[in-house]
Coordinates of C-alpha atoms in Angstrom, one line a residue:
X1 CA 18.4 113.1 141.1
X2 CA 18.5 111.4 137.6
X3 CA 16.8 109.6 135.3
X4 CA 18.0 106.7 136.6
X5 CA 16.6 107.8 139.9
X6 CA 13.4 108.6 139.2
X7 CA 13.5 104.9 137.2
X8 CA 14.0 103.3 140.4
X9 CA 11.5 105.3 142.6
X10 CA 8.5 104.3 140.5
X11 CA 9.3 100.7 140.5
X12 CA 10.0 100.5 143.8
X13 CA 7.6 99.2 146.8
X14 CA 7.0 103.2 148.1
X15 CA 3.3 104.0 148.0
X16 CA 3.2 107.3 146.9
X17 CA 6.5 108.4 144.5
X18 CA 6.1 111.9 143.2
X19 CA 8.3 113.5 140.7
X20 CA 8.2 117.0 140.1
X21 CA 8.8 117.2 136.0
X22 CA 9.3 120.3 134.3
X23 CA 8.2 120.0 130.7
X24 CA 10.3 118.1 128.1
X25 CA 12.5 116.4 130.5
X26 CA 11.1 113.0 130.0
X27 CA 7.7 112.8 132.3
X28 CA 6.0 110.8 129.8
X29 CA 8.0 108.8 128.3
X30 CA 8.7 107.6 132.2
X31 CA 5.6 107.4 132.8
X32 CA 4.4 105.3 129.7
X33 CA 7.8 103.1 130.3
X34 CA 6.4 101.9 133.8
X35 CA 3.1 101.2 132.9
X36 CA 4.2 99.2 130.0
X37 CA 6.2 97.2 132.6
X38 CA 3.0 96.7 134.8
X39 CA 1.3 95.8 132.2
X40 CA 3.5 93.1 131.0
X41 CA 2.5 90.9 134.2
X42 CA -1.0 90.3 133.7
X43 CA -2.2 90.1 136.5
X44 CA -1.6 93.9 137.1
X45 CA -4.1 96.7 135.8
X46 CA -2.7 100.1 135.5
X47 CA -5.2 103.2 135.6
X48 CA -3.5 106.9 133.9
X49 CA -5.2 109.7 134.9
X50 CA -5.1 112.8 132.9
X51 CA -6.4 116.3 132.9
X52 CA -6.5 117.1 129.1
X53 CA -7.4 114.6 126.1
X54 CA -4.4 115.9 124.4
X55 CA -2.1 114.1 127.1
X56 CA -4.5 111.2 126.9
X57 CA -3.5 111.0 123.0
X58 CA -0.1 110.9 123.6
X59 CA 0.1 108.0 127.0
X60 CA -2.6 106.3 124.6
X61 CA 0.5 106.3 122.1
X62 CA 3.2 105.6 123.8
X63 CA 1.8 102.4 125.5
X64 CA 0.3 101.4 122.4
X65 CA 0.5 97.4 122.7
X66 CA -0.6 97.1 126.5
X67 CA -4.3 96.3 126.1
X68 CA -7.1 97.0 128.3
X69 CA -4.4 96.0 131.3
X70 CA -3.6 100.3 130.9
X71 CA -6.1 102.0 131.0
X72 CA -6.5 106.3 129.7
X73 CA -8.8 108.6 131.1
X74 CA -9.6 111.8 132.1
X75 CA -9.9 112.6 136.0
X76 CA -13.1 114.5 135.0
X77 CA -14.5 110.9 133.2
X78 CA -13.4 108.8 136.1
X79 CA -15.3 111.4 138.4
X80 CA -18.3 111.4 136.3
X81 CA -17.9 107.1 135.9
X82 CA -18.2 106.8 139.9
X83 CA -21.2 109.5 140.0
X84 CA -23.4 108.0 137.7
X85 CA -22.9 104.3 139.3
X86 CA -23.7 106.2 142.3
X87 CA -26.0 109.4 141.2
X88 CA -28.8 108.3 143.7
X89 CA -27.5 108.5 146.7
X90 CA -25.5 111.9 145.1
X91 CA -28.2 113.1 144.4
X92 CA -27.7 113.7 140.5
X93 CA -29.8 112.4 137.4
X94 CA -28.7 109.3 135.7
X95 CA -26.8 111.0 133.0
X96 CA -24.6 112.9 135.1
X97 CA -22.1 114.2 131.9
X98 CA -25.4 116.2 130.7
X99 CA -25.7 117.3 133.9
X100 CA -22.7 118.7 134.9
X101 CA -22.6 120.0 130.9
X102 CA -25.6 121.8 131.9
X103 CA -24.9 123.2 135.0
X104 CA -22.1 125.8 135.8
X105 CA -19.4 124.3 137.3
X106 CA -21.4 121.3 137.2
X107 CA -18.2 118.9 137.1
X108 CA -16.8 120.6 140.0
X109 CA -19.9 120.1 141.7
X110 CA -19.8 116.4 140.6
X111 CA -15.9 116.2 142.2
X112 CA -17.0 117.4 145.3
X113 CA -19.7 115.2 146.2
X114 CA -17.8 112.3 144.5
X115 CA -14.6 113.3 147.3
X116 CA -17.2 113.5 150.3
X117 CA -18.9 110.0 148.7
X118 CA -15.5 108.6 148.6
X119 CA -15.0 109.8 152.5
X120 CA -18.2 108.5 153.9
X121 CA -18.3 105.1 152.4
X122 CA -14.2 103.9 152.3
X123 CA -15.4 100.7 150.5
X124 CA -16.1 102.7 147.3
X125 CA -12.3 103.4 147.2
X126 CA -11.5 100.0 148.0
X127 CA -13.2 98.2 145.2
X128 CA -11.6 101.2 143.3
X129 CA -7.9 100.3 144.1
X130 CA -8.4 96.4 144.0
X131 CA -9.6 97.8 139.9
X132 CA -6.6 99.7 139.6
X133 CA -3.8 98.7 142.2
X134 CA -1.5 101.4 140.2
X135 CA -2.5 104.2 139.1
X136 CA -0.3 107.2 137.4
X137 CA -1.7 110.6 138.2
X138 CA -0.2 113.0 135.1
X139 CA 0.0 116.8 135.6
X140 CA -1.1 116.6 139.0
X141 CA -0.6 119.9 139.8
X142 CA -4.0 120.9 138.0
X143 CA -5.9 118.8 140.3
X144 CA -8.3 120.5 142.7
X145 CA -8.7 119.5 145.3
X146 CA -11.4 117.2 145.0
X147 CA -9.6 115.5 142.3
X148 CA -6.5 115.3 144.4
X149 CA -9.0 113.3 147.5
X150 CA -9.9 111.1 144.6
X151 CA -6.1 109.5 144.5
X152 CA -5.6 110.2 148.1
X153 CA -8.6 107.9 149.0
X154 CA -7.4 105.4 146.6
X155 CA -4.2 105.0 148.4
X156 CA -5.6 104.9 151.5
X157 CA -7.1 101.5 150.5
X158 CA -4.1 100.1 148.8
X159 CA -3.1 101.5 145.5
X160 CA 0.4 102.5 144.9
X161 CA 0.4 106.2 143.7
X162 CA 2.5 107.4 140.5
X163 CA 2.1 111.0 140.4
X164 CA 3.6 113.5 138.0
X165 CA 3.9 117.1 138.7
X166 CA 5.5 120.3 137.8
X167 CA 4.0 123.7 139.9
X168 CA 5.4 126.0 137.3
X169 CA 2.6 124.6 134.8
X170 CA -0.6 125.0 137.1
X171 CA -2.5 126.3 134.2
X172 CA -6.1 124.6 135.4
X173 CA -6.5 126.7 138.6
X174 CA -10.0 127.4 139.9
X175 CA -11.5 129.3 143.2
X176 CA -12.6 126.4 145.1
X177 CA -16.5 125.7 145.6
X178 CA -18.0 126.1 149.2
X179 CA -17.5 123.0 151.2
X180 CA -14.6 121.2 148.6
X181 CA -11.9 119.9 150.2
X182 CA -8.8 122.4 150.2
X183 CA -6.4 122.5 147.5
X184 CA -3.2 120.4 148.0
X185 CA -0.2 122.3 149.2
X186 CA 2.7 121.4 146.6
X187 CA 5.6 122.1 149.3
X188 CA 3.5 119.9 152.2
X189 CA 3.0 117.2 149.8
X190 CA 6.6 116.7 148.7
X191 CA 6.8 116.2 152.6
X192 CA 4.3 113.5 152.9
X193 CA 5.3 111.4 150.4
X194 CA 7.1 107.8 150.7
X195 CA 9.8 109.4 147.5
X196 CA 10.2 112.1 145.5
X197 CA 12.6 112.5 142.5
X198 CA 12.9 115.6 140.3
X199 CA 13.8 114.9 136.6
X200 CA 16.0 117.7 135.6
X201 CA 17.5 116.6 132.0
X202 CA 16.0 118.4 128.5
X203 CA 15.6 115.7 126.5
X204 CA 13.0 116.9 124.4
X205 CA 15.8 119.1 122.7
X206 CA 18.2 116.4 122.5
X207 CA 18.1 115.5 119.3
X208 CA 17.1 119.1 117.9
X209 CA 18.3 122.1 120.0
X210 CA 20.0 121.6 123.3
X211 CA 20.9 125.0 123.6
X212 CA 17.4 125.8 123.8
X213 CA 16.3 123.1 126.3
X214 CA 19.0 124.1 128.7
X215 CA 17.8 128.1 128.0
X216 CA 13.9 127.0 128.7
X217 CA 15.2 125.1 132.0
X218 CA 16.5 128.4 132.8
X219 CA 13.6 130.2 131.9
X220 CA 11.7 128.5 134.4
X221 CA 14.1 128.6 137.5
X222 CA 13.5 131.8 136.8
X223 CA 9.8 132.4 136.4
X224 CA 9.8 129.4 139.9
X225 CA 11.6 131.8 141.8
X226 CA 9.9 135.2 141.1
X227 CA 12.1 136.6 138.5
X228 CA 12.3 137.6 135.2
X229 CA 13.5 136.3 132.1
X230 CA 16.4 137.9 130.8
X231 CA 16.0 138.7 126.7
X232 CA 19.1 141.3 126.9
X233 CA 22.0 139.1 126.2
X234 CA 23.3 134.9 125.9
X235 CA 20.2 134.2 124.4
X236 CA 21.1 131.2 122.3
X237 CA 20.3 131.3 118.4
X238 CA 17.2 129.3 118.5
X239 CA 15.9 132.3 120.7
X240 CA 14.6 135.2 118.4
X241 CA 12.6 138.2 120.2
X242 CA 10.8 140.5 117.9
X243 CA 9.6 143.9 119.1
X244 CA 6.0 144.8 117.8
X245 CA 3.6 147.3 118.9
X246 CA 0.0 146.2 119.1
X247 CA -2.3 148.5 116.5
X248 CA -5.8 146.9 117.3
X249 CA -8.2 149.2 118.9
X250 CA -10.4 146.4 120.1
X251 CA -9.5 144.7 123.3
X252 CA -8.3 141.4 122.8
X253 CA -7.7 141.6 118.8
X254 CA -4.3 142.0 117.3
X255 CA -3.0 143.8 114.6
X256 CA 0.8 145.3 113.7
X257 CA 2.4 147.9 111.1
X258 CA 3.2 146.1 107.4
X259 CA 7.1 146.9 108.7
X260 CA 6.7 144.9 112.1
X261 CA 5.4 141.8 110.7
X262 CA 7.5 141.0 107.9
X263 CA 10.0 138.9 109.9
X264 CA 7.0 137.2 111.6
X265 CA 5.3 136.6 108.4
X266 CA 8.8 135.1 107.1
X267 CA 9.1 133.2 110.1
X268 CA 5.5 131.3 110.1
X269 CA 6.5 130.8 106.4
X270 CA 9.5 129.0 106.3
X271 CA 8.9 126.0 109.0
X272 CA 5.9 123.2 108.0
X273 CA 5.9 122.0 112.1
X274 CA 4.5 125.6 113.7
X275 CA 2.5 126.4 116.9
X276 CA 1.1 130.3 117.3
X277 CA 0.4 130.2 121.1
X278 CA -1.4 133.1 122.7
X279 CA -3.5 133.5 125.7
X280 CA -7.6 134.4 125.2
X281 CA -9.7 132.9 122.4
X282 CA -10.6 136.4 121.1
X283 CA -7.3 137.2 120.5
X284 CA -6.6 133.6 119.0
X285 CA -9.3 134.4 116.2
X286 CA -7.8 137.4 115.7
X287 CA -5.1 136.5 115.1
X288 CA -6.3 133.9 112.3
X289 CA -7.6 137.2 110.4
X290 CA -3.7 138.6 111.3
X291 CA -2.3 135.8 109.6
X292 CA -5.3 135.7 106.3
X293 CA -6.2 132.8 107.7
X294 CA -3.3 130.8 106.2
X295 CA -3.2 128.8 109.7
X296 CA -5.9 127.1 111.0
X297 CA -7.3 127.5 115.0
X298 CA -6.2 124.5 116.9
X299 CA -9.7 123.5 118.6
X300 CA -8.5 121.0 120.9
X301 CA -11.2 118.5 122.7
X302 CA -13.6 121.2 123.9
X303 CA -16.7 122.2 121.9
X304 CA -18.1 125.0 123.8
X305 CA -20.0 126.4 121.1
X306 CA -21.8 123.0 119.9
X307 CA -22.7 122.3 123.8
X308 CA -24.4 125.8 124.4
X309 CA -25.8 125.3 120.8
X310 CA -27.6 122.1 122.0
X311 CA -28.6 123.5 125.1
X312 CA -30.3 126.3 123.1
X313 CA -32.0 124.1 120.8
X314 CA -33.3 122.1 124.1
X315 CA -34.5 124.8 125.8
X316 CA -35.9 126.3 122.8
X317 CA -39.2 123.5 122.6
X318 CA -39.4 123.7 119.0
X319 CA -39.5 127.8 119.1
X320 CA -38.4 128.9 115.5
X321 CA -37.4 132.1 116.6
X322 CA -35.4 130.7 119.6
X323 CA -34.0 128.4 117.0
X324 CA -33.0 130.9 114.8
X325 CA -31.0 133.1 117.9
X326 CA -29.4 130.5 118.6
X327 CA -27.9 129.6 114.9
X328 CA -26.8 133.2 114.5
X329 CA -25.1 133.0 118.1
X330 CA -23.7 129.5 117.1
X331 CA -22.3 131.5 114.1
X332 CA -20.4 134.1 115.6
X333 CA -18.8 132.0 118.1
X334 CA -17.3 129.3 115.6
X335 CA -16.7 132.1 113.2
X336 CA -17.7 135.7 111.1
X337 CA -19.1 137.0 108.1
X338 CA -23.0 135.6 109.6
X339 CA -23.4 139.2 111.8
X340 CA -26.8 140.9 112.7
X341 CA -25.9 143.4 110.4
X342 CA -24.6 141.1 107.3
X343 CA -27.1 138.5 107.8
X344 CA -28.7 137.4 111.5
X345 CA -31.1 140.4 111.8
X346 CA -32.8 139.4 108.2
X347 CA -32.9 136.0 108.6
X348 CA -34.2 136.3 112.4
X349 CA -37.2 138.6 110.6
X350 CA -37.6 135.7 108.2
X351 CA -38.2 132.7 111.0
X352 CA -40.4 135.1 112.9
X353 CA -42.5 135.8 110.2
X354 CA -42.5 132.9 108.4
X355 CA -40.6 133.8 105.0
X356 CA -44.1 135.6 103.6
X357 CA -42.8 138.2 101.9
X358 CA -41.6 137.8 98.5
X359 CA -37.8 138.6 98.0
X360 CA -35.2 137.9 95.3
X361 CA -31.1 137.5 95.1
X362 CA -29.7 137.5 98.9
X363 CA -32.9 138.2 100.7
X364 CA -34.6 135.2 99.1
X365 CA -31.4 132.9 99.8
X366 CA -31.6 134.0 103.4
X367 CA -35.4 133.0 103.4
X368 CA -34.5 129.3 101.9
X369 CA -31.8 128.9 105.3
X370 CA -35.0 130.0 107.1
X371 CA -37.2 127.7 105.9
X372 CA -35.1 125.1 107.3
X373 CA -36.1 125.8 110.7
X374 CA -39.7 126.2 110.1
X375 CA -39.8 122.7 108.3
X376 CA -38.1 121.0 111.4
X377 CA -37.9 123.4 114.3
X378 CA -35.3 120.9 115.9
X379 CA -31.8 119.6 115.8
X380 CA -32.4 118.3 112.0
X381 CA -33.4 121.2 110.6
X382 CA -30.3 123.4 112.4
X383 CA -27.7 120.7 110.4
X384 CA -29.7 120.7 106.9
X385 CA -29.6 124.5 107.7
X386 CA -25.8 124.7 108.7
X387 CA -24.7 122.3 105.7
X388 CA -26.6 124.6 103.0
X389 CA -24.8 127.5 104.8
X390 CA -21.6 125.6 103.5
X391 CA -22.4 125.2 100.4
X392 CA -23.6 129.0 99.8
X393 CA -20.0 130.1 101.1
X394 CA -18.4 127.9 98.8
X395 CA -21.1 129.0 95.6
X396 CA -22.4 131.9 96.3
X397 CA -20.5 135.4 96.3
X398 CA -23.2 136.8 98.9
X399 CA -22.1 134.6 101.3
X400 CA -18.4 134.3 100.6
X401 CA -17.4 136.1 103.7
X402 CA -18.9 134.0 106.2
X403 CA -15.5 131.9 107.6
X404 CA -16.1 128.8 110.1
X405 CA -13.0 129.6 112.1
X406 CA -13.6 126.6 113.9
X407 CA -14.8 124.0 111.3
X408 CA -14.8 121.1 113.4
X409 CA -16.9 122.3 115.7
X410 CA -18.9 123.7 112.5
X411 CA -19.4 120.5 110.9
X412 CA -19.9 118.4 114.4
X413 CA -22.7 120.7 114.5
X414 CA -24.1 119.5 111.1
X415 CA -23.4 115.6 112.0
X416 CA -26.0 115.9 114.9
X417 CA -28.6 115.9 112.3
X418 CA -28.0 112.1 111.7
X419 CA -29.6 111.3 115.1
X420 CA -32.7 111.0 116.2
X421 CA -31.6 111.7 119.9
X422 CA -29.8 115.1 120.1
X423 CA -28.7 114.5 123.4
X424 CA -27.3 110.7 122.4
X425 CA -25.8 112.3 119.2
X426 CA -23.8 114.9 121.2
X427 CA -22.6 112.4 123.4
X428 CA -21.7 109.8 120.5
X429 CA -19.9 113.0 118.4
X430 CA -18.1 113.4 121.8
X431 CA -17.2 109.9 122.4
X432 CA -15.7 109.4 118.5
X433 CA -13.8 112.7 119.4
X434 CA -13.1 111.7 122.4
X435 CA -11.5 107.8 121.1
X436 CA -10.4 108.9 117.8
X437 CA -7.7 111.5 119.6
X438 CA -7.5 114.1 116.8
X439 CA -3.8 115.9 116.3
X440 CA -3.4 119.7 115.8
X441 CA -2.3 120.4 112.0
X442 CA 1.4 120.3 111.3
X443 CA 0.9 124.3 111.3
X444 CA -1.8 126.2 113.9
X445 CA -2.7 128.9 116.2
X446 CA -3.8 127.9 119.7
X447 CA -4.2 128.6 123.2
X448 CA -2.1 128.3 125.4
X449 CA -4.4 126.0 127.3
X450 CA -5.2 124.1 124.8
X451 CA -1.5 123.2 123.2
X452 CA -0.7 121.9 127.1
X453 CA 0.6 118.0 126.7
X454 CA 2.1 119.4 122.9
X455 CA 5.1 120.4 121.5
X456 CA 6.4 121.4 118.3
X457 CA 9.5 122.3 116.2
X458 CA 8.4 125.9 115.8
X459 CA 6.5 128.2 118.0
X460 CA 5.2 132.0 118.3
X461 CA 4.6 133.5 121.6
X462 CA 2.3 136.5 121.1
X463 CA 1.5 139.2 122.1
X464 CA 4.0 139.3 125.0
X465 CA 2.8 142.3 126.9
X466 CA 1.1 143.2 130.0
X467 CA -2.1 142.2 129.1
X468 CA -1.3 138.7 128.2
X469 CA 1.8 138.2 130.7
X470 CA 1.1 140.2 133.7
X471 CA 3.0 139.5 136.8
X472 CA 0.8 137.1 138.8
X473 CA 1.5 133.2 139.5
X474 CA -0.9 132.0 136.7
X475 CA 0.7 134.5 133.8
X476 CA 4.3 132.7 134.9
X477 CA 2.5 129.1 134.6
X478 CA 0.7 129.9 131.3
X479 CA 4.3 132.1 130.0
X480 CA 6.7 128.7 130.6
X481 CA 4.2 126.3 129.1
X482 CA 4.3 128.1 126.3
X483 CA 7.7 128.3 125.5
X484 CA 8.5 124.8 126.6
X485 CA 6.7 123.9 124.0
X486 CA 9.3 124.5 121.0
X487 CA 11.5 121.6 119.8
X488 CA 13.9 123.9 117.6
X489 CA 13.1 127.9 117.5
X490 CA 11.0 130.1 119.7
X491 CA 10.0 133.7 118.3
X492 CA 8.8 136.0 121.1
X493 CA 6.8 138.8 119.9
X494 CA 7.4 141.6 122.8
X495 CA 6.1 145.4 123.1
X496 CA 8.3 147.7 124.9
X497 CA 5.6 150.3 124.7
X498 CA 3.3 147.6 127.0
X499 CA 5.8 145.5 128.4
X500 CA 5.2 141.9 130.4
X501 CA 6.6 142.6 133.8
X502 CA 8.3 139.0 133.5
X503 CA 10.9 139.7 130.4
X504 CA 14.1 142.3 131.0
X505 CA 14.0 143.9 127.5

């Protein structure tokens, strides 16, 4: 199989092509090549499907020029597009987004009655197909398999399927909801389908380090097939493994000796295009105190913090001391510095009973925030509250400490004020995000899940132990994503006193 191949495959006449693609060996760029060539006979419409915004920034790129004949979306939007037209006979509320926001699992929920709407009434899928009679299906191994019934039924009723795979980077996976339609078997569906192709060539280290393209392909064939990967000999030079032992006490947090971090301090120092990858959020902010917070936190699309903010002030009816909870909450997850102890207790005390007693220096400032909230026990008063927090940490030594870790989210927070509607603002701050495709800086810390669809010159892997990379199927999925996602060097940051089962050290 060859590029050449897989070239052929997707413009042929098969209904269903599936190409298995490990990372950097040219998925996109095949992918955004053909629908450029549907769309340049108008009278075909071409439909992407995506699992993450990020990979919806870069089709949205690449095809730059097509029009509305290609069109970028989320599986999750498309899902949610066909509920609402439909949320009646579903059973949902008109503004099914806010619903399945609200609701735990709620877009799962939406997926599975969407997949059994989709069964009982074939004429949905139809008009569907005739919309988008080709439709690319990216990273299809994340789909549940709901989602995957979604492109199934659309075949069924004529579309020709695109779809783009790799079951080494099933990062997305979920335990399946009672009554959803079974996840798709990877090994039955290679079976099923009219082609499949396999790209197999590194070309996202062509023009930078081959050496470490062919070593990542490696890597994976490895981690596929239940092994380890080797660090004990042949790495190649763009392969540096650093041995560090963890001194946090705290789960989660990270911390090392002044002597074990030098060459990683050097290394995050001396290359502008850098990637930090780790697994958990905690230790992600951790590791933005580890680094003095030099390198900002990649937030990616998801605003976690803003939604359950929102659905806190909802459910708080105009109750100040709700209100106030749910600031101090809304605090510590973008962030620290605005603890119980430092500040939430005190200003809580001040909302409840109304800012009556007379204070002075820090006590009277955290009595001005409060009278925010008992002004405009709403959305408005949260943002004028949350922008004069700003300011105090930029003038005032009391608050200097506070740090909004995640300032996007922080100051999305403060833009909700603007709108009457705090429902409507979330969803127009969504939809600008959402449109407007924001990049990671040149130099971050991430997630692992949240730098899938990137890639980078430089990138850190840490921590490397047991905790992080234990020997299960999603630790191998979440391990190779993240080291296919250097360009040039990769710096793996191992403990030999916790060791990942899937390195020989």
């Amino acid at each position: 199989m060859s590029d050449a191949s897989v070239h052929t495959a997707l413009r042929s006449d098969a209904p269903l092509v599936l190409v298995e693609a490990p990372a950097g060996c040219g998925k996109t760029h095949q992918g955004a090549d053909y629908a450029r060539d549907v769309a340049a006979d108008r009278s075909n419409r071409l439909l992407i499907l995506t699992h993450t915004h990020a990979a919806c920034s870069v089709f949205a790129e690449r095809t730059r020029g097509s029009g509305s004949r290609v069109e970028i979306r989320t599986i999750d939007s498309l899902i949610a597009h066909i509920a609402t037209a439909y949320h009646l006979g579903l059973g949902l509320p008109a503004d099914v987004p806010t619903w399945a926001r609200r609701t735990p699992d709620g877009y799962r929920h939406v997926a599975l009655r969407v997949a059994a709407l989709l069964k009982r009434h074939p004429m949905i899928a139809t008009a569907l197909a005739k919309r988008y009679p080709v439709v690319i299906c990216d990273e299809h191994q994340d789909c549940s398999g709901d989602q995957h019934a979604l492109g199934m039924a659309m075949l069924d009723q004529g579309a020709r399927l695109r779809v783009f795979a790799d079951p080494v980077q099933r990062i997305f996976k979920e335990t399946p909801l009672a009554g959803s339609t079974p996840a798709q078997d990877w090994v039955a569906l290679t079976k099923q389908v009219h082609a499949f192709e396999e790209l197999d060539t590194p070309h996202r280290w062509r023009s930078g380090c081959p050496d470490l393209g062919r070593w990542t392909l490696l890597a994976r064939t490895a981690l596929k097939n239940g092994g380890k990967i080797d660090l004990r000999n042949n790495l190649p030079a763009s392969v540096s493994v650093v041995v560090a032992e963890n001194q946090a006490r705290r789960n989660m947090e990270y911390q090392l000796a002044p002597t074990d971090r030098r060459v990683i301090d050097a290394f995050t120092r001396s290359h502008a295009s850098l990637l930090v990858l780790t697994r958990y959020n905690e230790t992600a902010r951790s590791l933005r105190a580890f680094f003095n917070r030099r390198l900002p936190l990649w937030e990616g699309h998801t605003r976690s913090a803003l939604e359950k903010l929102v659905d806190a002030i909802t459910a708080g009816n105009a109750d100040c001391p709700k209100l106030a909870a749910a600031v101090v909450t809304f605090m510590n997850d973008i962030g620290k510095g605005f603890s119980p102890s430092a500040f939430g207790d005190r200003f809580e005390k001040e909302v409840r009973e109304g800012c009556t007693t007379r204070s002075r220096g820090k006590p009277a400032t955290i009595q001005e925030l409060a009278r925010f909230l008992l002004a405009e026990p709403d959305h408005r008063g949260v943002a004028k509250l949350l922008a004069r927090l700003a300011e105090l940490k930029q003038g005032d030594a009391d608050f200097a400490d506070i740090e909004m870790d995640h300032s996007r989210e922080f100051w999305e927070a403060v833009r909700l004020g603007n709108f009457e509607d705090l429902e409507a603002g979330l969803a127009e701050i969504t939809h600008r995000r959402t449109y407007g495709r924001p990049k990671p800086p040149d130099a971050a810390i991430s997630t692992i899940h949240k730098a899938k669809g990137l890639e980078c010159g430089n990138v850190v892997v840490m921590p490397c132990d047991s905790t992080t990379f234990p020997d299960r199927e999603d630790a191998r999925c979440l391990l190779y994503v993240a080291i296919s996602r250097a360009k040039e060097r990769l710096m793996l940051v191992v403990s030999r006193a916790d060791p990942s089962p899937l390195f020989q050290l």
